[in-house]
Amino acid sequence: MSSSEAVLDHVNTHSRPSDLRITDMRVAEITGAPFRTAILKIYTNQGLVGLGEVRDGASATYALMLKSRLLGENPCNIDRLFRRIKQFGGHGRQGGGVSAIEIALWDLAGKAYGVPIYQMLGGKFRDKVRCYCDTDADRPSGTAMGLRLKERMDMGFTFLKMDLGLMQIADVPGAVVAPAGSLEGYRIHPQPGLSKTMEERRAKNAVYDVHNVRHPFSGLHFTDKGIDLLEQYIHEVREVIGYEVPLAIDHVGHISLQNGIRLARRIEKYVPAWLEDVIPWQYTDQYRQLQEATTVPICTGEDIYLKEGFEPLLRSGGLSVIHPDILTSGGILETKKIGDMAQDHGVAMAIHMAESPIAAMAAAHIAVATENFMALEFHTVEVPWWDDIVTGLPKPLLDRGFITVPDKPGLGIDDTVDEVLRAHLQDGVTDIWQPTDHWDNEYSWDRTWS
Ligand SMILES: [Mg+2]
């Protein structure tokens, strides 16, 4: 044994990090925690397995198609491998593959060296991660919603979010002006799964197309009656929950900048923590107009891939809060960089998250290791088996509205619980961790310049 190997024997390593190699990549495609997601495992030659997760609603293919570019590599070279694959990610769900892999590489590096991810990022700014409870708009009145949010406060949540917008008033006569028939498409979402006929495929694609019309072109407008109803809703919510707790607002609907401004001004007196995704994030100048027209903090970011996607918005002054999803943004290191960049512009960072404890822990490591952090989304209060997906974490992971990051290597998770995953397979999926050999030699001459 060489002297350097002898030294390694006294270091708290679970492996020989320099000789660690990626040997395989597999997925478990599940649903209900709370949405459709693919949990990712990256395997190595030393028995270490890294965990990642492909974003809610995204295809596992976005990760698996990158397997051939990672086999045989040392997963500890996180940034180098990230830069190799980052051209294969995109905004929204298309960032899901690159981000899932980046997280699994951090988990492997942490396990290989015996260090928590937050420590590799530079250490802690805080011990506990404040979570905000997201609550979908499934209550008919503001009072009923307020009572539901009050229950969340009683559970310990110190930060809340709810929907307020088009879908709450779409069925009220005279509340929304819409081109005839156009509202129908918003009532249903594109569904995954098998299509039996060409007609089914066409119907599914038509729904997809409706949801991909950008807001300025939807032709939807709130009437004064519609705005009155939305104001009444948030008024009733505040009557129940009071003003001590921050309340963010999401899902305004595919309305124009001008309607967004009208709504924002009407709800200023209810002091929202932020108003989210009022218009597509691509319209930098419209964001600036929106923020300049209201005192409500304007927020976007869950569909933006990479730091450079956030930069124009931050420079424009169009945002008060950014809201990256680390499963779209490019993963752990990229999101820390995004948070630091936002801090330089005086813009706060909250983090979007709607997946399993794997995504939650990846976000939590960033949240403790980035100075610019306000709150992390929590979307699974109603999913009793959410904590059972993995072993090795405190149970429940969310304790009185906060997540505590353990001092364990990598993400801090020991393993997945396969019986739980098997009980929640997506339609058409027959089992978990199936061989992915057909991706081993995927190749094309991808260079974005010549
Ligand atoms: Mg949102």
mmCIF file of C-alpha atoms in Angstrom, residues 13-357:
data_model
loop_
_atom_site.group_PDB
_atom_site.id
_atom_site.type_symbol
_atom_site.label_atom_id
_atom_site.label_comp_id
_atom_site.label_asym_id
_atom_site.label_seq_id
_atom_site.Cartn_x
_atom_site.Cartn_y
_atom_site.Cartn_z
ATOM 1 C CA THR A 13 -14.400 8.213 3.125
ATOM 2 C CA HIS A 14 -16.948 5.663 2.106
ATOM 3 C CA SER A 15 -15.034 4.948 -1.071
ATOM 4 C CA ARG A 16 -11.957 5.843 -3.090
ATOM 5 C CA PRO A 17 -13.247 9.079 -4.579
ATOM 6 C CA SER A 18 -10.522 9.351 -7.234
ATOM 7 C CA ASP A 19 -11.404 5.939 -8.632
ATOM 8 C CA LEU A 20 -15.162 6.361 -8.462
ATOM 9 C CA ARG A 21 -16.852 5.740 -11.838
ATOM 10 C CA ILE A 22 -20.435 5.975 -13.087
ATOM 11 C CA THR A 23 -21.661 2.556 -14.231
ATOM 12 C CA ASP A 24 -25.434 2.862 -14.652
ATOM 13 C CA MET A 25 -28.461 5.133 -14.453
ATOM 14 C CA ARG A 26 -32.053 4.015 -13.757
ATOM 15 C CA VAL A 27 -35.387 5.553 -12.808
ATOM 16 C CA ALA A 28 -38.532 4.962 -10.773
ATOM 17 C CA GLU A 29 -41.465 6.752 -12.397
ATOM 18 C CA ILE A 30 -44.114 7.437 -9.770
ATOM 19 C CA THR A 31 -47.197 9.574 -9.338
ATOM 20 C CA GLY A 32 -49.010 11.216 -6.440
ATOM 21 C CA ALA A 33 -46.192 12.817 -4.438
ATOM 22 C CA PRO A 34 -47.908 15.124 -5.347
ATOM 23 C CA PHE A 35 -47.558 14.927 -9.158
ATOM 24 C CA ARG A 36 -45.802 12.690 -11.728
ATOM 25 C CA THR A 37 -42.081 12.468 -11.178
ATOM 26 C CA ALA A 38 -39.109 10.215 -11.929
ATOM 27 C CA ILE A 39 -36.676 9.405 -9.142
ATOM 28 C CA LEU A 40 -33.188 8.887 -10.541
ATOM 29 C CA LYS A 41 -30.396 6.601 -9.367
ATOM 30 C CA ILE A 42 -26.829 6.896 -10.654
ATOM 31 C CA TYR A 43 -24.798 3.779 -9.822
ATOM 32 C CA THR A 44 -21.025 3.485 -9.426
ATOM 33 C CA ASN A 45 -18.245 0.901 -9.409
ATOM 34 C CA GLN A 46 -17.886 1.215 -5.613
ATOM 35 C CA GLY A 47 -21.457 0.471 -4.594
ATOM 36 C CA LEU A 48 -22.333 4.096 -3.951
ATOM 37 C CA VAL A 49 -25.640 5.211 -5.466
ATOM 38 C CA GLY A 50 -26.559 8.855 -6.068
ATOM 39 C CA LEU A 51 -30.164 10.050 -5.867
ATOM 40 C CA GLY A 52 -31.757 12.707 -8.037
ATOM 41 C CA GLU A 53 -35.230 13.548 -9.290
ATOM 42 C CA VAL A 54 -36.602 14.647 -12.647
ATOM 43 C CA ARG A 55 -39.001 17.534 -12.237
ATOM 44 C CA ASP A 56 -42.744 17.070 -11.730
ATOM 45 C CA GLY A 57 -44.491 16.552 -15.050
ATOM 46 C CA ALA A 58 -41.251 16.014 -16.984
ATOM 47 C CA SER A 59 -40.219 12.923 -18.938
ATOM 48 C CA ALA A 60 -37.570 10.602 -17.480
ATOM 49 C CA THR A 61 -36.143 10.531 -21.003
ATOM 50 C CA TYR A 62 -34.649 13.977 -20.370
ATOM 51 C CA ALA A 63 -32.250 12.327 -17.902
ATOM 52 C CA LEU A 64 -31.813 8.905 -19.485
ATOM 53 C CA MET A 65 -30.797 10.312 -22.873
ATOM 54 C CA LEU A 66 -27.693 11.712 -21.140
ATOM 55 C CA LYS A 67 -26.548 8.363 -19.716
ATOM 56 C CA SER A 68 -24.111 7.655 -22.565
ATOM 57 C CA ARG A 69 -22.327 10.956 -21.893
ATOM 58 C CA LEU A 70 -21.730 10.081 -18.230
ATOM 59 C CA LEU A 71 -20.851 6.374 -18.131
ATOM 60 C CA GLY A 72 -17.276 5.807 -16.991
ATOM 61 C CA GLU A 73 -16.874 9.322 -15.589
ATOM 62 C CA ASN A 74 -15.999 10.281 -12.035
ATOM 63 C CA PRO A 75 -19.240 11.711 -10.568
ATOM 64 C CA CYS A 76 -17.248 13.902 -8.180
ATOM 65 C CA ASN A 77 -16.331 16.149 -11.139
ATOM 66 C CA ILE A 78 -19.760 17.720 -10.824
ATOM 67 C CA ASP A 79 -19.173 21.042 -12.538
ATOM 68 C CA ARG A 80 -17.275 19.558 -15.477
ATOM 69 C CA LEU A 81 -19.999 16.982 -16.140
ATOM 70 C CA PHE A 82 -22.706 19.620 -15.680
ATOM 71 C CA ARG A 83 -21.055 21.817 -18.318
ATOM 72 C CA ARG A 84 -20.877 18.836 -20.671
ATOM 73 C CA ILE A 85 -24.601 18.086 -20.452
ATOM 74 C CA LYS A 86 -26.118 21.500 -19.843
ATOM 75 C CA GLN A 87 -26.820 22.127 -23.541
ATOM 76 C CA PHE A 88 -29.353 19.271 -23.315
ATOM 77 C CA GLY A 89 -31.557 21.081 -20.821
ATOM 78 C CA GLY A 90 -34.118 23.765 -21.454
ATOM 79 C CA HIS A 91 -36.706 25.929 -19.754
ATOM 80 C CA GLY A 92 -39.604 24.405 -17.844
ATOM 81 C CA ARG A 93 -39.685 20.619 -17.694
ATOM 82 C CA GLN A 94 -36.899 20.358 -20.272
ATOM 83 C CA GLY A 95 -34.434 21.363 -17.532
ATOM 84 C CA GLY A 96 -35.493 18.293 -15.567
ATOM 85 C CA GLY A 97 -32.918 15.815 -16.843
ATOM 86 C CA VAL A 98 -29.785 17.912 -16.455
ATOM 87 C CA SER A 99 -30.929 19.115 -13.030
ATOM 88 C CA ALA A 100 -31.754 15.598 -11.778
ATOM 89 C CA ILE A 101 -28.323 14.358 -12.794
ATOM 90 C CA GLU A 102 -26.525 17.327 -11.250
ATOM 91 C CA ILE A 103 -28.222 16.614 -7.917
ATOM 92 C CA ALA A 104 -27.335 12.901 -8.064
ATOM 93 C CA LEU A 105 -23.686 13.842 -8.723
ATOM 94 C CA TRP A 106 -23.648 16.040 -5.602
ATOM 95 C CA ASP A 107 -25.162 13.182 -3.603
ATOM 96 C CA LEU A 108 -22.444 10.834 -4.848
ATOM 97 C CA ALA A 109 -19.634 13.302 -4.169
ATOM 98 C CA GLY A 110 -20.952 13.854 -0.659
ATOM 99 C CA LYS A 111 -21.210 10.134 -0.005
ATOM 100 C CA ALA A 112 -17.748 9.504 -1.477
ATOM 101 C CA TYR A 113 -16.059 12.082 0.764
ATOM 102 C CA GLY A 114 -18.424 11.692 3.723
ATOM 103 C CA VAL A 115 -19.602 15.340 3.678
ATOM 104 C CA PRO A 116 -23.105 16.897 3.544
ATOM 105 C CA ILE A 117 -23.842 18.874 0.369
ATOM 106 C CA TYR A 118 -24.400 22.133 2.294
ATOM 107 C CA GLN A 119 -20.854 21.862 3.627
ATOM 108 C CA MET A 120 -19.410 21.418 0.136
ATOM 109 C CA LEU A 121 -21.303 24.600 -0.858
ATOM 110 C CA GLY A 122 -19.528 26.617 1.848
ATOM 111 C CA GLY A 123 -21.464 25.797 4.998
ATOM 112 C CA LYS A 124 -24.628 27.014 6.695
ATOM 113 C CA PHE A 125 -26.322 30.379 6.987
ATOM 114 C CA ARG A 126 -29.150 28.789 9.001
ATOM 115 C CA ASP A 127 -30.004 25.485 10.645
ATOM 116 C CA LYS A 128 -33.646 25.211 9.644
ATOM 117 C CA VAL A 129 -35.377 25.776 6.309
ATOM 118 C CA ARG A 130 -38.611 27.747 6.454
ATOM 119 C CA CYS A 131 -41.234 26.119 4.232
ATOM 120 C CA TYR A 132 -44.249 27.830 2.768
ATOM 121 C CA CYS A 133 -47.386 25.758 2.370
ATOM 122 C CA ASP A 134 -48.859 25.864 -1.113
ATOM 123 C CA THR A 135 -52.611 25.360 -1.244
ATOM 124 C CA ASP A 136 -54.496 24.815 -4.491
ATOM 125 C CA ALA A 137 -57.658 26.834 -5.124
ATOM 126 C CA ASP A 138 -60.183 24.110 -4.411
ATOM 127 C CA ARG A 139 -62.311 26.071 -1.962
ATOM 128 C CA PRO A 140 -65.332 28.005 -3.244
ATOM 129 C CA SER A 141 -65.050 30.997 -0.932
ATOM 130 C CA GLY A 142 -62.295 33.041 0.593
ATOM 131 C CA THR A 143 -63.630 32.234 4.058
ATOM 132 C CA ALA A 144 -63.429 28.479 3.400
ATOM 133 C CA MET A 145 -59.914 28.910 1.985
ATOM 134 C CA GLY A 146 -58.929 31.050 4.976
ATOM 135 C CA LEU A 147 -60.055 28.311 7.369
ATOM 136 C CA ARG A 148 -57.977 25.808 5.416
ATOM 137 C CA LEU A 149 -54.939 28.085 5.563
ATOM 138 C CA LYS A 150 -55.535 28.591 9.291
ATOM 139 C CA GLU A 151 -55.237 24.807 9.697
ATOM 140 C CA ARG A 152 -51.848 25.040 8.013
ATOM 141 C CA MET A 153 -50.802 27.765 10.455
ATOM 142 C CA ASP A 154 -51.904 25.517 13.313
ATOM 143 C CA MET A 155 -49.593 22.834 11.848
ATOM 144 C CA GLY A 156 -46.730 25.273 12.322
ATOM 145 C CA PHE A 157 -46.449 26.886 8.890
ATOM 146 C CA THR A 158 -45.238 30.485 9.097
ATOM 147 C CA PHE A 159 -45.578 31.270 5.379
ATOM 148 C CA LEU A 160 -48.472 30.509 3.018
ATOM 149 C CA LYS A 161 -49.358 30.563 -0.670
ATOM 150 C CA MET A 162 -52.686 30.214 -2.441
ATOM 151 C CA ASP A 163 -54.115 30.519 -5.942
ATOM 152 C CA LEU A 164 -56.092 33.608 -6.924
ATOM 153 C CA GLY A 165 -57.201 34.076 -10.482
ATOM 154 C CA LEU A 166 -58.997 32.964 -13.587
ATOM 155 C CA MET A 167 -60.117 29.482 -12.579
ATOM 156 C CA GLN A 168 -61.863 30.715 -9.428
ATOM 157 C CA ILE A 169 -64.156 33.002 -11.428
ATOM 158 C CA ALA A 170 -64.274 31.391 -14.869
ATOM 159 C CA ASP A 171 -67.717 29.894 -14.178
ATOM 160 C CA VAL A 172 -69.249 33.116 -12.841
ATOM 161 C CA PRO A 173 -71.329 34.847 -15.552
ATOM 162 C CA GLY A 174 -69.911 38.265 -16.377
ATOM 163 C CA ALA A 175 -66.605 37.801 -14.524
ATOM 164 C CA VAL A 176 -64.357 37.006 -17.490
ATOM 165 C CA VAL A 177 -64.370 38.207 -21.091
ATOM 166 C CA ALA A 178 -63.105 35.398 -23.305
ATOM 167 C CA PRO A 179 -63.142 34.535 -27.010
ATOM 168 C CA ALA A 180 -66.011 32.055 -27.444
ATOM 169 C CA GLY A 181 -65.019 28.532 -26.396
ATOM 170 C CA SER A 182 -61.497 29.462 -25.347
ATOM 171 C CA LEU A 183 -62.037 28.885 -21.623
ATOM 172 C CA GLU A 184 -62.922 25.222 -22.171
ATOM 173 C CA GLY A 185 -59.317 24.263 -22.884
ATOM 174 C CA TYR A 186 -58.119 25.659 -19.556
ATOM 175 C CA ARG A 187 -60.512 23.476 -17.559
ATOM 176 C CA ILE A 188 -58.560 20.341 -18.496
ATOM 177 C CA HIS A 189 -54.852 19.664 -18.437
ATOM 178 C CA PRO A 190 -52.900 17.631 -20.986
ATOM 179 C CA GLN A 191 -52.973 14.032 -19.742
ATOM 180 C CA PRO A 192 -50.140 11.526 -19.993
ATOM 181 C CA GLY A 193 -50.746 7.875 -20.791
ATOM 182 C CA LEU A 194 -51.721 5.804 -23.782
ATOM 183 C CA SER A 195 -53.814 7.153 -26.647
ATOM 184 C CA LYS A 196 -55.921 4.438 -28.260
ATOM 185 C CA THR A 197 -56.951 6.288 -31.392
ATOM 186 C CA MET A 198 -55.676 9.073 -33.615
ATOM 187 C CA GLU A 199 -58.660 11.169 -32.467
ATOM 188 C CA GLU A 200 -57.541 10.800 -28.858
ATOM 189 C CA ARG A 201 -54.053 11.907 -29.802
ATOM 190 C CA ARG A 202 -55.398 14.933 -31.635
ATOM 191 C CA ALA A 203 -57.652 15.883 -28.707
ATOM 192 C CA LYS A 204 -54.730 15.578 -26.295
ATOM 193 C CA ASN A 205 -52.534 17.735 -28.499
ATOM 194 C CA ALA A 206 -55.284 20.336 -28.829
ATOM 195 C CA VAL A 207 -55.390 20.716 -25.024
ATOM 196 C CA TYR A 208 -51.606 21.023 -25.024
ATOM 197 C CA ASP A 209 -51.836 23.793 -27.629
ATOM 198 C CA VAL A 210 -54.354 25.794 -25.563
ATOM 199 C CA HIS A 211 -52.028 25.789 -22.564
ATOM 200 C CA ASN A 212 -49.146 26.922 -24.767
ATOM 201 C CA VAL A 213 -50.805 30.145 -25.942
ATOM 202 C CA ARG A 214 -48.846 32.876 -24.214
ATOM 203 C CA HIS A 215 -50.838 35.315 -22.105
ATOM 204 C CA PRO A 216 -50.766 38.373 -24.414
ATOM 205 C CA PHE A 217 -52.454 36.302 -27.116
ATOM 206 C CA SER A 218 -55.154 34.552 -25.065
ATOM 207 C CA GLY A 219 -57.705 37.361 -25.388
ATOM 208 C CA LEU A 220 -58.837 36.842 -21.773
ATOM 209 C CA HIS A 221 -59.829 39.786 -19.578
ATOM 210 C CA PHE A 222 -61.172 40.158 -16.065
ATOM 211 C CA THR A 223 -64.275 42.346 -15.835
ATOM 212 C CA ASP A 224 -64.722 44.719 -12.896
ATOM 213 C CA LYS A 225 -67.065 42.103 -11.465
ATOM 214 C CA GLY A 226 -64.310 39.493 -11.831
ATOM 215 C CA ILE A 227 -61.753 41.701 -10.101
ATOM 216 C CA ASP A 228 -64.316 42.470 -7.342
ATOM 217 C CA LEU A 229 -64.780 38.724 -6.745
ATOM 218 C CA LEU A 230 -61.034 38.085 -6.536
ATOM 219 C CA GLU A 231 -60.593 41.003 -4.152
ATOM 220 C CA GLN A 232 -63.462 39.689 -2.033
ATOM 221 C CA TYR A 233 -61.781 36.263 -1.948
ATOM 222 C CA ILE A 234 -58.448 37.512 -0.603
ATOM 223 C CA HIS A 235 -60.294 39.906 1.741
ATOM 224 C CA GLU A 236 -62.121 36.951 3.287
ATOM 225 C CA VAL A 237 -58.890 34.947 3.543
ATOM 226 C CA ARG A 238 -57.154 37.787 5.406
ATOM 227 C CA GLU A 239 -60.212 38.142 7.679
ATOM 228 C CA VAL A 240 -59.555 34.559 8.841
ATOM 229 C CA ILE A 241 -55.741 34.330 8.861
ATOM 230 C CA GLY A 242 -54.937 37.914 9.828
ATOM 231 C CA TYR A 243 -51.856 39.839 8.762
ATOM 232 C CA GLU A 244 -49.085 38.236 10.819
ATOM 233 C CA VAL A 245 -48.367 35.571 8.211
ATOM 234 C CA PRO A 246 -46.961 36.159 4.698
ATOM 235 C CA LEU A 247 -49.353 35.059 1.941
ATOM 236 C CA ALA A 248 -48.052 34.634 -1.611
ATOM 237 C CA ILE A 249 -50.364 34.474 -4.660
ATOM 238 C CA ASP A 250 -50.038 32.144 -7.680
ATOM 239 C CA HIS A 251 -52.018 30.945 -10.724
ATOM 240 C CA VAL A 252 -53.537 34.217 -11.838
ATOM 241 C CA GLY A 253 -54.320 32.633 -15.218
ATOM 242 C CA HIS A 254 -53.274 33.354 -18.777
ATOM 243 C CA ILE A 255 -54.276 37.011 -18.689
ATOM 244 C CA SER A 256 -52.559 40.052 -20.150
ATOM 245 C CA LEU A 257 -50.095 42.431 -18.534
ATOM 246 C CA GLN A 258 -52.871 45.041 -18.246
ATOM 247 C CA ASN A 259 -55.182 42.643 -16.369
ATOM 248 C CA GLY A 260 -52.279 41.652 -14.155
ATOM 249 C CA ILE A 261 -51.729 45.287 -13.244
ATOM 250 C CA ARG A 262 -55.442 45.791 -12.480
ATOM 251 C CA LEU A 263 -55.501 42.761 -10.171
ATOM 252 C CA ALA A 264 -52.197 43.627 -8.498
ATOM 253 C CA ARG A 265 -53.353 47.135 -7.632
ATOM 254 C CA ARG A 266 -56.641 45.865 -6.207
ATOM 255 C CA ILE A 267 -54.953 43.438 -3.835
ATOM 256 C CA GLU A 268 -52.128 45.710 -2.644
ATOM 257 C CA LYS A 269 -53.905 46.436 0.633
ATOM 258 C CA TYR A 270 -53.881 42.708 1.500
ATOM 259 C CA VAL A 271 -50.064 42.815 1.385
ATOM 260 C CA PRO A 272 -49.246 39.700 -0.663
ATOM 261 C CA ALA A 273 -45.751 38.326 -0.114
ATOM 262 C CA TRP A 274 -45.519 38.116 -3.887
ATOM 263 C CA LEU A 275 -47.593 37.752 -7.046
ATOM 264 C CA GLU A 276 -46.257 34.883 -9.157
ATOM 265 C CA ASP A 277 -46.026 34.213 -12.899
ATOM 266 C CA VAL A 278 -48.558 36.854 -13.911
ATOM 267 C CA ILE A 279 -47.114 36.791 -17.448
ATOM 268 C CA PRO A 280 -44.540 34.549 -19.162
ATOM 269 C CA TRP A 281 -41.079 35.179 -17.718
ATOM 270 C CA GLN A 282 -39.673 35.723 -21.228
ATOM 271 C CA TYR A 283 -41.265 39.206 -21.442
ATOM 272 C CA THR A 284 -38.613 41.116 -19.555
ATOM 273 C CA ASP A 285 -39.896 44.577 -20.418
ATOM 274 C CA GLN A 286 -43.489 43.661 -19.499
ATOM 275 C CA TYR A 287 -42.197 42.471 -16.117
ATOM 276 C CA ARG A 288 -40.564 45.845 -15.581
ATOM 277 C CA GLN A 289 -43.852 47.577 -16.442
ATOM 278 C CA LEU A 290 -45.758 45.284 -14.092
ATOM 279 C CA GLN A 291 -43.449 45.861 -11.140
ATOM 280 C CA GLU A 292 -43.361 49.609 -11.726
ATOM 281 C CA ALA A 293 -47.189 49.708 -11.754
ATOM 282 C CA THR A 294 -47.748 48.091 -8.326
ATOM 283 C CA THR A 295 -46.373 47.858 -4.808
ATOM 284 C CA VAL A 296 -47.006 44.097 -4.748
ATOM 285 C CA PRO A 297 -43.670 42.235 -5.024
ATOM 286 C CA ILE A 298 -43.551 40.578 -8.449
ATOM 287 C CA CYS A 299 -42.126 37.065 -8.727
ATOM 288 C CA THR A 300 -41.235 34.498 -11.382
ATOM 289 C CA GLY A 301 -38.625 31.831 -12.046
ATOM 290 C CA GLU A 302 -39.893 28.262 -11.656
ATOM 291 C CA ASP A 303 -39.577 27.679 -15.408
ATOM 292 C CA ILE A 304 -36.238 29.384 -15.998
ATOM 293 C CA TYR A 305 -33.227 27.244 -16.915
ATOM 294 C CA LEU A 306 -29.753 28.420 -15.880
ATOM 295 C CA LYS A 307 -28.403 31.607 -14.366
ATOM 296 C CA GLU A 308 -28.339 33.393 -17.710
ATOM 297 C CA GLY A 309 -32.136 32.958 -17.924
ATOM 298 C CA PHE A 310 -32.572 35.048 -14.752
ATOM 299 C CA GLU A 311 -30.068 37.741 -15.632
ATOM 300 C CA PRO A 312 -32.158 39.972 -17.987
ATOM 301 C CA LEU A 313 -35.087 40.015 -15.538
ATOM 302 C CA LEU A 314 -32.855 40.901 -12.613
ATOM 303 C CA ARG A 315 -31.155 43.672 -14.586
ATOM 304 C CA SER A 316 -34.540 45.059 -15.724
ATOM 305 C CA GLY A 317 -35.819 45.728 -12.214
ATOM 306 C CA GLY A 318 -38.951 43.729 -13.070
ATOM 307 C CA LEU A 319 -38.755 41.414 -10.072
ATOM 308 C CA SER A 320 -38.759 41.613 -6.296
ATOM 309 C CA VAL A 321 -38.650 37.859 -5.721
ATOM 310 C CA ILE A 322 -37.152 35.032 -7.794
ATOM 311 C CA HIS A 323 -38.572 31.548 -7.456
ATOM 312 C CA PRO A 324 -36.305 28.987 -9.162
ATOM 313 C CA ASP A 325 -37.181 25.306 -9.173
ATOM 314 C CA ILE A 326 -33.890 23.504 -8.661
ATOM 315 C CA LEU A 327 -35.153 20.673 -10.893
ATOM 316 C CA THR A 328 -35.417 23.148 -13.778
ATOM 317 C CA SER A 329 -32.761 25.757 -12.980
ATOM 318 C CA GLY A 330 -29.788 23.418 -13.489
ATOM 319 C CA GLY A 331 -29.540 21.908 -10.007
ATOM 320 C CA ILE A 332 -27.700 22.712 -6.815
ATOM 321 C CA LEU A 333 -24.662 24.825 -7.724
ATOM 322 C CA GLU A 334 -26.494 26.775 -10.440
ATOM 323 C CA THR A 335 -29.297 27.684 -8.017
ATOM 324 C CA LYS A 336 -26.826 28.895 -5.411
ATOM 325 C CA LYS A 337 -25.261 31.090 -8.101
ATOM 326 C CA ILE A 338 -28.733 32.359 -9.079
ATOM 327 C CA GLY A 339 -29.488 33.229 -5.451
ATOM 328 C CA ASP A 340 -26.187 35.083 -5.114
ATOM 329 C CA MET A 341 -26.795 37.004 -8.359
ATOM 330 C CA ALA A 342 -30.301 37.989 -7.224
ATOM 331 C CA GLN A 343 -28.877 39.181 -3.914
ATOM 332 C CA ASP A 344 -26.568 41.559 -5.815
ATOM 333 C CA HIS A 345 -29.695 43.048 -7.440
ATOM 334 C CA GLY A 346 -31.587 43.347 -4.146
ATOM 335 C CA VAL A 347 -34.022 40.590 -5.114
ATOM 336 C CA ALA A 348 -35.060 37.890 -2.633
ATOM 337 C CA MET A 349 -35.051 34.163 -3.442
ATOM 338 C CA ALA A 350 -37.802 31.688 -2.630
ATOM 339 C CA ILE A 351 -37.551 28.130 -4.000
ATOM 340 C CA HIS A 352 -40.255 26.241 -5.898
ATOM 341 C CA MET A 353 -40.560 22.515 -5.100
ATOM 342 C CA ALA A 354 -43.358 20.021 -5.764
ATOM 343 C CA GLU A 355 -41.766 16.579 -5.633
ATOM 344 C CA SER A 356 -40.508 13.875 -3.268
ATOM 345 C CA PRO A 357 -38.199 14.163 -0.214
#
